[in-house]
């Protein structure tokens, strides 16, 4: 993998970076020169850094996700994103590699379409105003999320980190786009997967039980918790730990049966859970109807 930075220059007070990037199409790589400017950090975390920049050729805003690349392996996120093409999934435009401060350090840079808002920020805005998100918006966002999930599940991909922060929104059009495929994976029946995946409030119970043979249904659970959060104005299953999380789930859905526990993780089938009846959904969601 060659480091593909060509130049950095200052033009009219704007720093312009030019790189040799690959067009993000599945198949043979086609390399082109890409110039961008006005770069600034808009997000960071354990995954790396996200920059907002503008393509010089058309002034189009883009997000550049920069992650450390292990030279021994192919990047799973890149391999998956090159396969995806859907109106409700953020588009990968180009990608390129760059060096780091340390010797032999290599970074993968994903140039993605930029979508300015997230469902998380929209929900927080309404919460601060002590208002509920209009039901029409909840329906609009959830319909588009499930369209995206139907598409990726149809080709065998599980996102594994559905949460409001990963749901981008164009406020002008109302279009939702699913982003951040850093945890995504092709699920193969019989092949074990890590159980510590997905953000806590949105984790399916089988993940809390340590299951390693889960299916795409964990995304559906997460999507359901997102919908409940939009209706309630707060997470439906908040918890400070895995145990707390499970308690919150049981408070609403009741104690799981032995058969349900067996299907999630046979090691827990004899565990004694407090016997709690399911809470009626009309009462759970009553605050959303006021």
Coordinates of C-alpha atoms in Angstrom, one line a residue:
X1 CA 0.0 0.0 0.0
X2 CA 1.6 3.2 -1.1
X3 CA 1.2 6.5 0.7
X4 CA -0.8 8.6 -1.7
X5 CA -0.3 12.2 -0.6
X6 CA 0.9 14.3 -3.5
X7 CA 1.0 17.8 -2.1
X8 CA -0.1 20.4 0.4
X9 CA -0.2 24.0 -0.7
X10 CA -1.6 27.3 0.4
X11 CA -3.8 29.1 -2.1
X12 CA -5.7 32.3 -1.4
X13 CA -5.3 31.7 2.4
X14 CA -6.8 28.2 2.0
X15 CA -4.7 25.1 2.5
X16 CA -5.3 22.6 -0.3
X17 CA -4.3 19.0 -0.1
X18 CA -4.0 16.9 -3.3
X19 CA -3.9 13.1 -3.1
X20 CA -4.0 10.1 -5.5
X21 CA -7.2 8.4 -4.5
X22 CA -9.1 5.3 -5.6
X23 CA -12.6 5.7 -6.9
X24 CA -14.8 3.7 -4.5
X25 CA -16.3 1.2 -6.9
X26 CA -16.4 -2.5 -6.3
X27 CA -13.9 -4.1 -8.6
X28 CA -10.7 -2.8 -10.3
X29 CA -9.3 0.4 -8.6
X30 CA -9.4 3.5 -10.8
X31 CA -7.0 6.1 -9.4
X32 CA -7.6 9.9 -9.7
X33 CA -6.2 13.0 -8.3
X34 CA -8.4 14.6 -5.6
X35 CA -7.9 18.0 -4.1
X36 CA -9.7 19.2 -1.0
X37 CA -9.4 22.2 1.3
X38 CA -10.8 23.9 4.5
X39 CA -10.2 20.8 6.5
X40 CA -11.4 20.8 10.2
X41 CA -12.0 18.1 12.8
X42 CA -15.7 17.3 13.4
X43 CA -15.4 14.0 15.3
X44 CA -13.0 11.6 16.9
X45 CA -12.9 8.5 19.0
X46 CA -11.2 5.1 19.4
X47 CA -11.8 4.5 15.6
X48 CA -9.8 7.6 14.5
X49 CA -10.7 11.1 13.4
X50 CA -13.4 12.6 11.0
X51 CA -12.7 15.8 9.1
X52 CA -15.0 18.1 7.3
X53 CA -13.5 19.3 4.0
X54 CA -14.5 20.7 0.6
X55 CA -13.6 19.1 -2.8
X56 CA -11.8 21.8 -4.8
X57 CA -13.3 20.8 -8.1
X58 CA -16.9 21.6 -7.1
X59 CA -16.8 23.0 -3.5
X60 CA -18.8 20.0 -2.4
X61 CA -18.5 19.3 1.4
X62 CA -17.2 15.8 2.3
X63 CA -16.4 13.9 5.4
X64 CA -12.9 12.3 5.6
X65 CA -12.7 9.4 8.1
X66 CA -9.1 8.6 9.0
X67 CA -8.3 5.3 10.7
X68 CA -5.1 3.5 11.5
X69 CA -4.5 0.6 9.1
X70 CA -3.0 -2.7 10.1
X71 CA -0.8 -3.6 7.1
X72 CA -1.4 -7.3 7.8
X73 CA -5.1 -7.2 7.1
X74 CA -7.6 -5.7 4.7
X75 CA -9.8 -3.1 6.2
X76 CA -13.3 -4.6 6.7
X77 CA -15.1 -1.3 6.7
X78 CA -13.6 -0.4 3.3
X79 CA -14.4 -3.8 1.8
X80 CA -18.0 -3.5 2.9
X81 CA -18.5 0.1 1.9
X82 CA -17.3 -0.6 -1.6
X83 CA -20.1 -3.1 -2.0
X84 CA -22.9 -0.7 -0.8
X85 CA -25.1 1.5 -3.0
X86 CA -28.4 2.6 -1.5
X87 CA -30.1 6.0 -1.0
X88 CA -30.3 5.5 2.7
X89 CA -26.6 4.6 3.2
X90 CA -23.9 7.2 3.2
X91 CA -21.8 7.0 0.0
X92 CA -18.1 6.3 -0.1
X93 CA -16.7 8.5 -2.9
X94 CA -12.9 7.8 -2.7
X95 CA -10.3 6.4 -0.5
X96 CA -6.5 6.8 -0.1
X97 CA -3.7 5.9 2.2
X98 CA -1.4 8.3 4.1
X99 CA 1.5 8.1 6.5
X100 CA 1.6 9.0 10.1
X101 CA 4.0 10.6 12.5
X102 CA 5.7 7.2 13.4
X103 CA 7.8 5.2 11.0
X104 CA 5.8 2.6 9.0
X105 CA 2.5 4.0 10.3
X106 CA -0.2 3.8 7.7
X107 CA -3.7 5.4 7.7
X108 CA -6.7 4.7 5.6
X109 CA -8.7 7.8 4.6
X110 CA -12.4 7.3 3.5
X111 CA -13.8 10.3 1.6
X112 CA -17.6 10.1 2.3
X113 CA -20.6 12.2 1.3
X114 CA -21.2 14.8 4.1
X115 CA -24.6 14.9 5.7
X116 CA -24.9 17.7 8.3
X117 CA -27.2 16.4 11.0
X118 CA -27.8 13.3 13.1
X119 CA -30.9 11.8 14.6
X120 CA -29.2 12.1 17.9
X121 CA -28.8 15.9 17.6
X122 CA -32.4 16.3 16.3
X123 CA -33.7 14.3 19.3
X124 CA -31.6 16.3 21.7
X125 CA -32.9 19.6 20.3
X126 CA -36.5 18.5 20.9
X127 CA -35.6 17.2 24.4
X128 CA -34.1 20.5 25.4
X129 CA -37.3 22.3 24.3
X130 CA -39.2 19.8 26.4
X131 CA -41.0 18.7 23.3
X132 CA -41.6 15.4 21.5
X133 CA -40.4 14.8 18.0
X134 CA -43.4 15.1 15.7
X135 CA -44.7 11.6 14.9
X136 CA -44.4 12.2 11.2
X137 CA -40.6 12.6 11.6
X138 CA -40.4 9.4 13.7
X139 CA -42.2 7.5 10.9
X140 CA -40.0 9.1 8.2
X141 CA -36.7 8.3 10.0
X142 CA -37.7 4.7 11.0
X143 CA -39.0 3.9 7.5
X144 CA -35.7 4.9 6.0
X145 CA -33.6 3.1 8.6
X146 CA -35.5 -0.1 8.0
X147 CA -35.0 0.3 4.3
X148 CA -31.2 0.5 4.8
X149 CA -31.3 -2.5 7.1
X150 CA -33.3 -4.6 4.7
X151 CA -30.7 -3.8 2.0
X152 CA -27.6 -4.7 4.0
X153 CA -29.2 -7.7 5.6
X154 CA -30.3 -8.9 2.2
X155 CA -26.6 -9.1 1.2
X156 CA -25.5 -10.7 4.4
X157 CA -24.1 -7.7 6.3
X158 CA -24.9 -6.9 9.9
X159 CA -24.2 -3.3 11.0
X160 CA -23.7 -4.1 14.7
X161 CA -23.8 -0.5 15.9
X162 CA -27.2 1.0 15.2
X163 CA -27.7 4.1 17.3
X164 CA -29.0 7.7 16.9
X165 CA -25.4 9.0 16.4
X166 CA -25.0 6.8 13.3
X167 CA -28.1 8.0 11.6
X168 CA -27.4 11.0 9.5
X169 CA -30.1 13.5 8.5
X170 CA -30.3 16.1 5.7
X171 CA -32.6 18.7 7.4
X172 CA -33.7 20.1 4.1
X173 CA -34.9 16.9 2.5
X174 CA -35.5 14.7 5.5
X175 CA -33.4 12.0 4.0
X176 CA -31.7 9.6 6.5
X177 CA -28.5 7.8 5.8
X178 CA -26.9 5.1 7.8
X179 CA -23.2 5.6 8.5
X180 CA -20.2 4.2 10.3
X181 CA -19.6 0.6 9.1
X182 CA -16.6 0.2 11.4
X183 CA -18.3 -2.6 13.3
X184 CA -20.1 -4.1 10.4
X185 CA -19.5 -7.7 9.3
X186 CA -20.7 -10.4 6.9
X187 CA -22.3 -12.9 9.3
X188 CA -21.7 -16.5 8.3
X189 CA -23.8 -19.2 9.9
X190 CA -21.7 -21.3 12.3
X191 CA -18.9 -18.8 12.4
X192 CA -18.5 -17.2 15.8
X193 CA -18.6 -13.5 16.3
X194 CA -17.5 -11.2 19.2
X195 CA -20.4 -10.5 21.6
X196 CA -19.1 -7.2 23.0
X197 CA -20.4 -5.2 20.1
X198 CA -22.9 -2.4 19.7
X199 CA -23.3 0.6 22.0
X200 CA -24.8 -0.2 25.4
X201 CA -28.3 1.3 25.4
X202 CA -29.0 -0.4 22.0
X203 CA -27.5 -3.8 22.7
X204 CA -29.8 -6.8 22.1
X205 CA -30.2 -9.1 25.1
X206 CA -28.3 -12.0 23.4
X207 CA -25.3 -9.8 23.2
X208 CA -25.6 -9.0 26.9
X209 CA -25.8 -12.8 27.6
X210 CA -22.5 -13.2 25.6
X211 CA -23.9 -14.9 22.6
X212 CA -21.4 -15.4 19.7
X213 CA -23.8 -17.0 17.2
X214 CA -26.2 -14.1 16.8
X215 CA -27.9 -13.0 13.6
X216 CA -29.0 -9.7 11.8
X217 CA -31.8 -9.5 14.4
X218 CA -29.5 -7.6 16.7
X219 CA -29.7 -4.7 14.3
X220 CA -33.5 -4.9 14.3
X221 CA -33.5 -4.8 18.2
X222 CA -31.2 -1.7 18.1
X223 CA -33.6 -0.1 15.6
X224 CA -36.5 -0.8 17.8
X225 CA -34.7 0.9 20.8
X226 CA -34.0 3.9 18.6
X227 CA -37.7 4.2 17.7
X228 CA -38.7 3.9 21.4
X229 CA -36.2 6.6 22.3
X230 CA -37.6 9.0 19.7
X231 CA -41.1 8.4 21.0
X232 CA -40.1 8.7 24.7
X233 CA -37.5 11.4 24.4
X234 CA -35.0 9.3 26.3
X235 CA -33.4 5.8 26.0
X236 CA -35.9 3.1 26.8
X237 CA -33.3 0.7 28.3
X238 CA -30.7 2.9 30.1
X239 CA -28.1 1.0 32.1
X240 CA -24.6 1.6 33.5
X241 CA -23.5 -2.0 32.9
X242 CA -24.6 -5.2 31.2
X243 CA -26.5 -6.3 34.3
X244 CA -28.2 -2.9 34.7
X245 CA -29.1 -3.1 31.0
X246 CA -30.7 -6.5 31.4
X247 CA -32.6 -5.3 34.5
X248 CA -34.0 -2.4 32.4
X249 CA -35.1 -4.7 29.6
X250 CA -36.8 -7.1 32.1
X251 CA -38.7 -4.2 33.7
X252 CA -40.4 -3.5 30.4
X253 CA -40.5 -6.9 28.6
X254 CA -40.7 -9.2 31.6
X255 CA -38.6 -12.1 32.6
X256 CA -37.3 -14.2 29.7
X257 CA -38.4 -17.8 29.5
X258 CA -36.0 -20.7 29.8
X259 CA -36.3 -21.3 26.1
X260 CA -35.4 -17.7 25.3
X261 CA -32.4 -17.8 27.6
X262 CA -31.4 -21.2 26.1
X263 CA -31.5 -19.7 22.6
X264 CA -29.3 -16.7 23.7
X265 CA -26.7 -18.6 25.8
X266 CA -27.2 -22.1 27.2
X267 CA -24.8 -21.4 30.0
X268 CA -27.4 -19.2 31.7
X269 CA -30.5 -21.4 31.3
X270 CA -30.4 -22.4 35.1
X271 CA -29.8 -18.9 36.3
X272 CA -32.6 -17.6 38.6
X273 CA -34.1 -14.4 37.4
X274 CA -36.7 -12.4 39.3
X275 CA -40.2 -13.2 37.9
X276 CA -41.5 -9.9 36.5
X277 CA -44.5 -9.5 34.2
X278 CA -44.2 -7.5 31.0
X279 CA -45.2 -3.9 31.2
X280 CA -48.1 -3.0 28.9
X281 CA -46.8 -1.1 25.9
X282 CA -49.6 1.4 26.2
X283 CA -48.2 2.4 29.6
X284 CA -44.5 2.3 28.4
X285 CA -45.2 4.7 25.6
X286 CA -47.9 6.8 27.3
X287 CA -45.7 9.8 27.6
X288 CA -45.3 9.9 23.9
X289 CA -49.0 10.1 23.5
X290 CA -49.5 13.1 25.8

